[in-house]
């Protein structure tokens, strides 16, 4: 296993103790959602520690909370009653960059 891995909940995470600081994951990320954390100089990514803590507390990730248009949703894809599943059923959906073979769990509702 490398520093980047998929946890039991299906979230991609980074284990900083295994990171060698090569920054290859930043270049390889098809979503362009990795950046260098300024203090430690290690790669960070969306769904970092702050959002993971929020989710454990039953809160939404920061991006969902602050989106002024209410365009974002996060939830359990296995729960048919979850907000995310309601939105996915409400319109035409595409998976972000699915053609890259990354098996994304990031959906865009493009119509109703």
The first five atom37 places (N, CA, C, CB, O) and aatype in JSON, in Angstrom:
{
  "aatype": [20, 20, 20, 20, 20, 20, 20, 20, 20, 20, 20, 20, 20, 20, 20, 20, 20, 20, 20, 20, 20, 20, 20, 20, 20, 20, 20, 20, 20, 20, 20, 20, 20, 20, 20, 20, 20, 20, 20, 20, 20, 20, 20, 20, 20, 20, 20, 20, 20, 20, 20, 20, 20, 20, 20, 20, 20, 20, 20, 20, 20, 20, 20, 20, 20, 20, 20, 20, 20, 20, 20, 20, 20, 20, 20, 20, 20, 20, 20, 20, 20, 20, 20, 20, 20, 20, 20, 20, 20, 20, 20, 20, 20, 20, 20, 20, 20, 20, 20, 20, 20, 20, 20, 20, 20, 20, 20, 20, 20, 20, 20, 20],
  "atom_mask": [
    [1, 1, 1, 1, 1],
    [1, 1, 1, 1, 1],
    [1, 1, 1, 1, 1],
    [1, 1, 1, 1, 1],
    [1, 1, 1, 1, 1],
    [1, 1, 1, 1, 1],
    [1, 1, 1, 1, 1],
    [1, 1, 1, 1, 1],
    [1, 1, 1, 1, 1],
    [1, 1, 1, 1, 1],
    [1, 1, 1, 1, 1],
    [1, 1, 1, 1, 1],
    [1, 1, 1, 1, 1],
    [1, 1, 1, 1, 1],
    [1, 1, 1, 1, 1],
    [1, 1, 1, 1, 1],
    [1, 1, 1, 1, 1],
    [1, 1, 1, 1, 1],
    [1, 1, 1, 1, 1],
    [1, 1, 1, 1, 1],
    [1, 1, 1, 1, 1],
    [1, 1, 1, 1, 1],
    [1, 1, 1, 1, 1],
    [1, 1, 1, 1, 1],
    [1, 1, 1, 1, 1],
    [1, 1, 1, 1, 1],
    [1, 1, 1, 1, 1],
    [1, 1, 1, 1, 1],
    [1, 1, 1, 1, 1],
    [1, 1, 1, 1, 1],
    [1, 1, 1, 1, 1],
    [1, 1, 1, 1, 1],
    [1, 1, 1, 1, 1],
    [1, 1, 1, 1, 1],
    [1, 1, 1, 1, 1],
    [1, 1, 1, 1, 1],
    [1, 1, 1, 1, 1],
    [1, 1, 1, 1, 1],
    [1, 1, 1, 1, 1],
    [1, 1, 1, 1, 1],
    [1, 1, 1, 1, 1],
    [1, 1, 1, 1, 1],
    [1, 1, 1, 1, 1],
    [1, 1, 1, 1, 1],
    [1, 1, 1, 1, 1],
    [1, 1, 1, 1, 1],
    [1, 1, 1, 1, 1],
    [1, 1, 1, 1, 1],
    [1, 1, 1, 1, 1],
    [1, 1, 1, 1, 1],
    [1, 1, 1, 1, 1],
    [1, 1, 1, 1, 1],
    [1, 1, 1, 1, 1],
    [1, 1, 1, 1, 1],
    [1, 1, 1, 1, 1],
    [1, 1, 1, 1, 1],
    [1, 1, 1, 1, 1],
    [1, 1, 1, 1, 1],
    [1, 1, 1, 1, 1],
    [1, 1, 1, 1, 1],
    [1, 1, 1, 1, 1],
    [1, 1, 1, 1, 1],
    [1, 1, 1, 1, 1],
    [1, 1, 1, 1, 1],
    [1, 1, 1, 1, 1],
    [1, 1, 1, 1, 1],
    [1, 1, 1, 1, 1],
    [1, 1, 1, 1, 1],
    [1, 1, 1, 1, 1],
    [1, 1, 1, 1, 1],
    [1, 1, 1, 1, 1],
    [1, 1, 1, 1, 1],
    [1, 1, 1, 1, 1],
    [1, 1, 1, 1, 1],
    [1, 1, 1, 1, 1],
    [1, 1, 1, 1, 1],
    [1, 1, 1, 1, 1],
    [1, 1, 1, 1, 1],
    [1, 1, 1, 1, 1],
    [1, 1, 1, 1, 1],
    [1, 1, 1, 1, 1],
    [1, 1, 1, 1, 1],
    [1, 1, 1, 1, 1],
    [1, 1, 1, 1, 1],
    [1, 1, 1, 1, 1],
    [1, 1, 1, 1, 1],
    [1, 1, 1, 1, 1],
    [1, 1, 1, 1, 1],
    [1, 1, 1, 1, 1],
    [1, 1, 1, 1, 1],
    [1, 1, 1, 1, 1],
    [1, 1, 1, 1, 1],
    [1, 1, 1, 1, 1],
    [1, 1, 1, 1, 1],
    [1, 1, 1, 1, 1],
    [1, 1, 1, 1, 1],
    [1, 1, 1, 1, 1],
    [1, 1, 1, 1, 1],
    [1, 1, 1, 1, 1],
    [1, 1, 1, 1, 1],
    [1, 1, 1, 1, 1],
    [1, 1, 1, 1, 1],
    [1, 1, 1, 1, 1],
    [1, 1, 1, 1, 1],
    [1, 1, 1, 1, 1],
    [1, 1, 1, 1, 1],
    [1, 1, 1, 1, 1],
    [1, 1, 1, 1, 1],
    [1, 1, 1, 1, 1],
    [1, 1, 1, 1, 1],
    [1, 1, 1, 1, 1],
    [1, 1, 1, 1, 1]
  ],
  "atom_positions": [
    [[0.84, -1.18, 0.0], [0.0, 0.0, 0.0], [0.89, 1.25, 0.0], [-0.96, 0.0, 1.22], [1.91, 1.3, 0.68]],
    [[0.47, 2.23, -0.77], [1.18, 3.5, -0.8], [0.57, 4.49, 0.17], [1.19, 4.09, -2.19], [-0.28, 4.13, 0.99]],
    [[0.99, 5.72, 0.08], [0.48, 6.75, 0.97], [-0.99, 7.08, 0.66], [1.33, 8.02, 0.85], [-1.75, 7.41, 1.57]],
    [[-1.39, 6.98, -0.61], [-2.8, 7.19, -0.98], [-3.51, 5.85, -0.95], [-2.93, 7.86, -2.39], [-3.0, 4.85, -1.47]],
    [[-4.69, 5.84, -0.35], [-5.44, 4.58, -0.25], [-6.93, 4.88, -0.15], [-4.96, 3.76, 0.98], [-7.33, 6.02, 0.06]],
    [[-7.73, 3.86, -0.31], [-9.19, 3.97, -0.17], [-9.57, 3.31, 1.14], [-9.95, 3.3, -1.39], [-9.25, 2.14, 1.36]],
    [[-10.24, 4.05, 2.01], [-10.61, 3.51, 3.31], [-11.86, 2.64, 3.23], [-10.83, 4.64, 4.31], [-12.41, 2.44, 2.14]],
    [[-12.29, 2.11, 4.37], [-13.43, 1.2, 4.41], [-14.74, 1.85, 3.97], [-13.6, 0.65, 5.8], [-15.68, 1.16, 3.59]],
    [[-14.79, 3.18, 4.02], [-15.99, 3.9, 3.6], [-15.93, 4.33, 2.13], [-16.19, 5.12, 4.47], [-16.84, 4.98, 1.63]],
    [[-14.84, 3.97, 1.44], [-14.7, 4.32, 0.03], [-14.1, 5.69, -0.22], [-16.01, 4.26, -0.62], [-14.1, 6.16, -1.35]],
    [[-13.59, 6.35, 0.83], [-12.98, 7.67, 0.67], [-11.48, 7.52, 0.39], [-13.2, 8.53, 1.94], [-10.81, 6.71, 1.02]],
    [[-10.97, 8.29, -0.57], [-9.55, 8.3, -0.85], [-8.86, 9.16, 0.21], [-9.25, 8.82, -2.29], [-9.26, 10.3, 0.44]],
    [[-7.84, 8.6, 0.84], [-7.13, 9.3, 1.9], [-5.63, 9.22, 1.67], [-7.49, 8.72, 3.28], [-5.16, 8.45, 0.83]],
    [[-4.9, 10.02, 2.43], [-3.44, 10.03, 2.38], [-2.92, 9.7, 3.77], [-2.89, 11.41, 1.89], [-3.33, 10.33, 4.75]],
    [[-2.02, 8.72, 3.86], [-1.36, 8.4, 5.12], [-0.04, 9.16, 5.13], [-1.14, 6.84, 5.29], [0.9, 8.76, 4.44]],
    [[0.06, 10.26, 5.9], [1.28, 11.08, 5.87], [2.52, 10.32, 6.33], [1.09, 12.29, 6.73], [3.64, 10.69, 5.96]],
    [[2.34, 9.28, 7.13], [3.51, 8.53, 7.6], [4.14, 7.7, 6.48], [3.12, 7.61, 8.77], [5.3, 7.29, 6.58]],
    [[3.39, 7.45, 5.42], [3.91, 6.69, 4.27], [4.33, 7.59, 3.11], [2.88, 5.7, 3.79], [4.94, 7.13, 2.15]],
    [[4.0, 8.88, 3.21], [4.31, 9.82, 2.13], [5.8, 10.13, 2.1], [3.49, 11.12, 2.29], [6.39, 10.45, 3.13]],
    [[6.4, 10.04, 0.9], [7.83, 10.36, 0.76], [8.04, 11.76, 0.2], [8.51, 9.33, -0.14], [9.17, 12.18, -0.03]],
    [[6.94, 12.48, -0.02], [7.03, 13.87, -0.46], [7.36, 14.07, -1.93], [8.02, 14.56, 0.34], [7.83, 15.14, -2.31]],
    [[7.13, 13.06, -2.76], [7.49, 13.18, -4.18], [6.51, 14.05, -4.97], [7.55, 11.8, -4.81], [6.84, 14.52, -6.06]],
    [[5.32, 14.25, -4.42], [4.26, 15.06, -5.04], [3.67, 14.44, -6.31], [4.8, 16.42, -5.36], [2.92, 15.11, -7.02]],
    [[3.99, 13.19, -6.59], [3.45, 12.54, -7.77], [1.93, 12.46, -7.7], [4.04, 11.14, -7.93], [1.25, 12.61, -8.72]],
    [[1.39, 12.24, -6.51], [-0.07, 12.14, -6.37], [-0.75, 13.45, -6.76], [-0.46, 11.77, -4.92], [-1.87, 13.44, -7.27]],
    [[-0.06, 14.58, -6.53], [-0.62, 15.88, -6.91], [-0.72, 15.99, -8.43], [0.25, 17.03, -6.34], [-1.7, 16.49, -8.97]],
    [[0.3, 15.51, -9.1], [0.32, 15.54, -10.57], [-0.66, 14.54, -11.15], [1.73, 15.25, -11.09], [-1.32, 14.82, -12.15]],
    [[-0.77, 13.38, -10.52], [-1.59, 12.3, -11.06], [-3.08, 12.45, -10.78], [-1.11, 11.01, -10.5], [-3.89, 11.81, -11.44]],
    [[-3.46, 13.29, -9.82], [-4.87, 13.42, -9.47], [-5.67, 13.93, -10.66], [-5.05, 14.35, -8.26], [-5.44, 15.06, -11.1]],
    [[-6.59, 13.14, -11.19], [-7.35, 13.57, -12.37], [-8.28, 14.73, -12.1], [-8.13, 12.41, -12.91], [-8.73, 15.4, -13.04]],
    [[-8.58, 14.98, -10.84], [-9.51, 16.05, -10.49], [-8.8, 17.36, -10.16], [-10.36, 15.63, -9.33], [-9.45, 18.39, -9.98]],
    [[-7.47, 17.34, -10.07], [-6.73, 18.54, -9.71], [-7.04, 19.01, -8.3], [-7.02, 19.64, -10.69], [-7.01, 20.21, -8.03]],
    [[-7.32, 18.08, -7.41], [-7.77, 18.44, -6.07], [-6.78, 18.06, -4.97], [-9.09, 17.8, -5.79], [-7.17, 17.71, -3.86]],
    [[-5.51, 18.12, -5.3], [-4.47, 17.93, -4.28], [-3.59, 19.16, -4.28], [-3.64, 16.63, -4.54], [-3.31, 19.73, -5.33]],
    [[-3.15, 19.54, -3.13], [-2.32, 20.73, -2.99], [-1.3, 20.48, -1.9], [-3.18, 21.98, -2.68], [-1.42, 19.51, -1.14]],
    [[-0.32, 21.33, -1.8], [0.74, 21.2, -0.81], [0.35, 21.93, 0.46], [2.09, 21.73, -1.37], [0.1, 23.14, 0.44]],
    [[0.31, 21.21, 1.55], [0.01, 21.8, 2.85], [1.23, 22.64, 3.25], [-0.31, 20.69, 3.94], [2.34, 22.11, 3.29]],
    [[1.06, 23.92, 3.55], [2.2, 24.82, 3.69], [3.12, 24.58, 4.89], [1.69, 26.19, 3.77], [4.31, 24.86, 4.8]],
    [[2.6, 24.07, 5.99], [3.44, 23.9, 7.18], [4.3, 22.64, 7.1], [2.56, 23.85, 8.44], [5.51, 22.69, 7.3]],
    [[3.65, 21.51, 6.8], [4.39, 20.25, 6.74], [5.01, 19.98, 5.37], [3.48, 19.11, 7.1], [5.95, 19.19, 5.25]],
    [[4.5, 20.64, 4.34], [5.03, 20.43, 3.0], [4.62, 19.11, 2.39], [6.5, 20.53, 3.02], [5.28, 18.61, 1.48]],
    [[3.53, 18.53, 2.89], [3.03, 17.25, 2.36], [1.73, 17.49, 1.59], [2.8, 16.23, 3.51], [1.01, 18.45, 1.87]],
    [[1.44, 16.63, 0.64], [0.19, 16.78, -0.12], [-1.04, 16.64, 0.77], [0.14, 15.74, -1.23], [-1.08, 15.83, 1.7]],
    [[-2.04, 17.43, 0.46], [-3.36, 17.36, 1.08], [-4.36, 17.17, -0.04], [-3.68, 18.64, 1.94], [-4.03, 17.35, -1.21]],
    [[-5.58, 16.8, 0.32], [-6.61, 16.63, -0.69], [-7.97, 16.93, -0.11], [-6.58, 15.21, -1.26], [-8.15, 17.05, 1.1]],
    [[-8.9, 17.05, -1.0], [-10.29, 17.24, -0.59], [-10.66, 16.08, 0.33], [-11.25, 17.32, -1.83], [-10.17, 14.96, 0.17]],
    [[-11.51, 16.35, 1.27], [-11.91, 15.42, 2.32], [-10.75, 15.19, 3.28], [-12.39, 14.07, 1.71], [-10.42, 14.07, 3.66]],
    [[-10.14, 16.32, 3.66], [-9.05, 16.28, 4.63], [-9.57, 16.09, 6.04], [-8.23, 17.56, 4.55], [-10.75, 15.81, 6.26]],
    [[-8.67, 16.25, 6.98], [-8.99, 15.99, 8.39], [-10.18, 16.8, 8.89], [-7.79, 16.29, 9.25], [-11.03, 16.27, 9.61]],
    [[-10.27, 18.08, 8.52], [-11.36, 18.91, 9.01], [-12.72, 18.35, 8.58], [-11.21, 20.34, 8.5], [-13.63, 18.24, 9.4]],
    [[-12.84, 18.01, 7.31], [-14.12, 17.5, 6.82], [-14.41, 16.1, 7.37], [-14.12, 17.46, 5.3], [-15.57, 15.78, 7.64]],
    [[-13.39, 15.29, 7.55], [-13.6, 13.97, 8.13], [-14.12, 14.08, 9.56], [-12.31, 13.15, 8.1], [-14.99, 13.31, 9.97]],
    [[-13.58, 15.04, 10.3], [-14.06, 15.28, 11.67], [-15.51, 15.74, 11.65], [-13.17, 16.32, 12.39], [-16.32, 15.3, 12.46]],
    [[-15.83, 16.63, 10.73], [-17.2, 17.13, 10.6], [-18.16, 15.98, 10.31], [-17.3, 18.2, 9.49], [-19.24, 15.91, 10.9]],
    [[-17.79, 15.09, 9.42], [-18.65, 13.96, 9.05], [-18.87, 13.04, 10.26], [-18.03, 13.16, 7.88], [-19.99, 12.58, 10.49]],
    [[-17.82, 12.78, 11.02], [-17.94, 11.94, 12.23], [-18.89, 12.57, 13.24], [-16.56, 11.71, 12.87], [-19.51, 11.86, 14.03]],
    [[-18.99, 13.91, 13.22], [-19.88, 14.63, 14.14], [-21.3, 14.75, 13.58], [-19.33, 16.01, 14.43], [-22.16, 15.38, 14.19]],
    [[-21.53, 14.15, 12.4], [-22.85, 14.21, 11.79], [-23.08, 15.47, 10.97], [-23.89, 14.09, 12.84], [-24.21, 15.76, 10.59]],
    [[-22.01, 16.23, 10.71], [-22.11, 17.46, 9.92], [-21.73, 17.18, 8.47], [-21.22, 18.56, 10.51], [-21.22, 16.11, 8.15]],
    [[-21.99, 18.14, 7.62], [-21.64, 18.04, 6.21], [-20.23, 18.57, 5.98], [-22.66, 18.81, 5.34], [-19.73, 19.37, 6.77]],
    [[-19.57, 18.13, 4.89], [-18.27, 18.71, 4.54], [-18.4, 20.22, 4.34], [-17.69, 18.04, 3.27], [-19.48, 20.72, 4.04]],
    [[-17.29, 20.92, 4.5], [-17.3, 22.38, 4.4], [-17.86, 22.85, 3.06], [-15.88, 22.93, 4.59], [-18.66, 23.78, 3.02]],
    [[-17.46, 22.22, 1.95], [-17.91, 22.68, 0.64], [-19.43, 22.61, 0.49], [-17.26, 21.85, -0.46], [-20.03, 23.46, -0.18]],
    [[-20.06, 21.62, 1.12], [-21.52, 21.49, 1.07], [-22.15, 22.6, 1.9], [-21.98, 20.1, 1.59], [-23.13, 23.22, 1.48]],
    [[-21.59, 22.85, 3.06], [-22.12, 23.86, 3.98], [-22.04, 25.27, 3.42], [-21.38, 23.8, 5.29], [-22.97, 26.05, 3.58]],
    [[-20.94, 25.6, 2.77], [-20.73, 26.99, 2.33], [-21.22, 27.28, 0.92], [-19.29, 27.32, 2.41], [-21.21, 28.44, 0.51]],
    [[-21.64, 26.28, 0.16], [-22.09, 26.53, -1.21], [-23.33, 27.42, -1.2], [-22.39, 25.18, -1.95], [-24.38, 27.0, -0.71]],
    [[-23.23, 28.64, -1.73], [-24.35, 29.57, -1.66], [-25.56, 29.15, -2.48], [-23.9, 30.92, -2.11], [-26.67, 29.59, -2.21]],
    [[-25.36, 28.31, -3.47], [-26.48, 27.88, -4.31], [-27.11, 26.57, -3.84], [-26.02, 27.72, -5.74], [-28.11, 26.13, -4.4]],
    [[-26.54, 25.95, -2.8], [-27.06, 24.67, -2.34], [-26.89, 23.57, -3.38], [-28.52, 24.8, -1.97], [-27.67, 22.62, -3.43]],
    [[-25.87, 23.71, -4.21], [-25.68, 22.8, -5.33], [-24.93, 21.52, -4.96], [-24.95, 23.5, -6.43], [-24.83, 20.61, -5.78]],
    [[-24.41, 21.45, -3.77], [-23.63, 20.27, -3.37], [-24.4, 19.43, -2.36], [-22.28, 20.69, -2.79], [-25.17, 19.95, -1.55]],
    [[-24.17, 18.12, -2.43], [-24.75, 17.2, -1.46], [-23.71, 16.13, -1.16], [-26.09, 16.57, -1.98], [-22.89, 15.79, -2.02]],
    [[-23.74, 15.59, 0.03], [-22.83, 14.54, 0.44], [-23.63, 13.56, 1.27], [-21.6, 15.1, 1.25], [-24.48, 13.96, 2.06]],
    [[-23.37, 12.28, 1.09], [-24.09, 11.32, 1.9], [-23.77, 9.89, 1.55], [-25.54, 11.54, 1.77], [-22.85, 9.6, 0.78]],
    [[-24.55, 9.01, 2.12], [-24.37, 7.57, 1.99], [-25.07, 7.07, 0.73], [-24.91, 6.83, 3.24], [-26.3, 7.09, 0.65]],
    [[-24.29, 6.64, -0.24], [-24.88, 6.14, -1.49], [-25.63, 4.82, -1.29], [-23.79, 5.95, -2.55], [-26.44, 4.44, -2.13]],
    [[-25.35, 4.13, -0.17], [-26.04, 2.88, 0.11], [-27.37, 3.08, 0.82], [-25.16, 1.99, 0.95], [-28.14, 2.13, 0.99]],
    [[-27.66, 4.31, 1.24], [-28.92, 4.62, 1.93], [-29.88, 5.25, 0.93], [-28.68, 5.57, 3.14], [-29.7, 6.4, 0.54]],
    [[-30.91, 4.51, 0.51], [-31.83, 5.04, -0.49], [-32.58, 6.29, -0.04], [-32.81, 3.99, -0.87], [-33.12, 7.01, -0.88]],
    [[-32.64, 6.56, 1.26], [-33.35, 7.74, 1.78], [-32.43, 8.94, 1.98], [-34.02, 7.39, 3.09], [-32.89, 10.0, 2.4]],
    [[-31.13, 8.79, 1.69], [-30.19, 9.89, 1.91], [-30.45, 11.02, 0.91], [-28.74, 9.4, 1.79], [-30.98, 10.8, -0.18]],
    [[-30.06, 12.23, 1.3], [-30.23, 13.41, 0.44], [-29.52, 13.22, -0.89], [-29.71, 14.67, 1.15], [-30.05, 13.6, -1.94]],
    [[-28.34, 12.64, -0.86], [-27.59, 12.46, -2.11], [-28.34, 11.54, -3.07], [-26.18, 11.89, -1.82], [-28.38, 11.8, -4.27]],
    [[-28.94, 10.47, -2.56], [-29.69, 9.57, -3.43], [-30.96, 10.22, -3.97], [-30.05, 8.29, -2.69], [-31.36, 9.96, -5.1]],
    [[-31.59, 11.05, -3.16], [-32.77, 11.78, -3.65], [-32.39, 12.69, -4.81], [-33.41, 12.61, -2.51], [-33.11, 12.76, -5.81]],
    [[-31.26, 13.38, -4.68], [-30.82, 14.26, -5.76], [-30.42, 13.48, -7.0], [-29.65, 15.12, -5.29], [-30.7, 13.91, -8.12]],
    [[-29.76, 12.35, -6.81], [-29.33, 11.55, -7.97], [-30.53, 11.01, -8.74], [-28.44, 10.39, -7.51], [-30.47, 10.84, -9.96]],
    [[-31.61, 10.75, -8.04], [-32.82, 10.23, -8.7], [-33.64, 11.33, -9.34], [-33.67, 9.47, -7.69], [-34.53, 11.05, -10.15]],
    [[-33.35, 12.59, -9.0], [-34.19, 13.69, -9.46], [-33.84, 14.2, -10.85], [-34.1, 14.82, -8.49], [-34.56, 15.03, -11.4]],
    [[-32.76, 13.73, -11.43], [-32.39, 14.26, -12.73], [-31.36, 13.41, -13.44], [-31.87, 15.65, -12.59], [-30.96, 12.35, -12.96]],
    [[-30.94, 13.89, -14.58], [-29.92, 13.21, -15.36], [-28.57, 13.44, -14.69], [-29.9, 13.71, -16.84], [-28.25, 14.56, -14.29]],
    [[-27.79, 12.39, -14.57], [-26.55, 12.43, -13.79], [-25.38, 11.94, -14.62], [-26.68, 11.6, -12.51], [-25.5, 11.0, -15.4]],
    [[-24.24, 12.61, -14.45], [-23.0, 12.09, -15.02], [-21.99, 11.94, -13.88], [-22.45, 13.04, -16.15], [-22.05, 12.66, -12.88]],
    [[-21.07, 11.0, -14.05], [-19.98, 10.84, -13.08], [-18.8, 11.65, -13.59], [-19.59, 9.33, -12.88], [-18.47, 11.6, -14.77]],
    [[-18.19, 12.39, -12.7], [-17.09, 13.26, -13.07], [-15.87, 12.44, -13.52], [-16.72, 14.18, -11.9], [-15.36, 11.62, -12.76]],
    [[-15.42, 12.68, -14.74], [-14.24, 12.04, -15.32], [-14.3, 10.51, -15.31], [-13.01, 12.49, -14.59], [-13.28, 9.85, -15.16]],
    [[-15.49, 9.96, -15.47], [-15.65, 8.51, -15.47], [-14.81, 7.83, -16.55], [-17.12, 8.14, -15.66], [-14.34, 6.71, -16.35]],
    [[-14.63, 8.51, -17.67], [-13.88, 7.94, -18.79], [-12.41, 7.67, -18.43], [-13.95, 8.87, -19.99], [-11.72, 6.95, -19.15]],
    [[-11.93, 8.24, -17.34], [-10.54, 8.01, -16.94], [-10.38, 6.71, -16.15], [-10.04, 9.18, -16.1], [-9.26, 6.35, -15.77]],
    [[-11.48, 6.02, -15.91], [-11.41, 4.73, -15.23], [-11.16, 4.8, -13.74], [-10.35, 3.91, -15.84], [-10.7, 3.83, -13.14]],
    [[-11.46, 5.93, -13.13], [-11.18, 6.11, -11.7], [-12.31, 5.63, -10.79], [-10.91, 7.56, -11.41], [-12.19, 5.7, -9.57]],
    [[-13.4, 5.14, -11.37], [-14.57, 4.69, -10.6], [-15.05, 5.78, -9.64], [-14.25, 3.41, -9.82], [-15.15, 5.55, -8.44]],
    [[-15.33, 6.97, -10.18], [-15.65, 8.11, -9.31], [-16.98, 7.95, -8.58], [-15.69, 9.37, -10.13], [-17.91, 7.3, -9.04]],
    [[-17.02, 8.57, -7.42], [-18.25, 8.67, -6.65], [-18.63, 10.14, -6.54], [-18.08, 8.03, -5.24], [-19.28, 10.56, -5.58]],
    [[-18.22, 10.9, -7.53], [-18.54, 12.33, -7.63], [-19.49, 12.46, -8.8], [-17.24, 13.23, -7.81], [-19.12, 12.19, -9.94]],
    [[-20.72, 12.88, -8.53], [-21.77, 12.94, -9.53], [-22.15, 14.39, -9.81], [-22.98, 12.15, -9.08], [-22.09, 15.24, -8.92]],
    [[-22.55, 14.66, -11.02], [-23.04, 15.98, -11.39], [-24.45, 15.79, -11.94], [-22.09, 16.69, -12.43], [-24.64, 15.05, -12.91]],
    [[-25.43, 16.45, -11.33], [-26.79, 16.42, -11.84], [-26.87, 17.47, -12.92], [-27.86, 16.68, -10.7], [-26.68, 18.66, -12.66]],
    [[-27.14, 17.04, -14.16], [-27.11, 17.96, -15.3], [-28.49, 18.28, -15.86], [-26.25, 17.37, -16.4], [-28.6, 19.05, -16.82]],
    [[-29.51, 17.74, -15.3], [-30.86, 18.04, -15.77], [-31.89, 17.44, -14.84], [-31.08, 17.53, -17.2], [-31.57, 16.61, -13.98]],
    [[-33.1, 17.86, -15.03], [-34.18, 17.33, -14.18], [-35.22, 16.67, -15.03], [-34.82, 18.43, -13.33], [-36.21, 16.15, -14.51]]
  ]
}
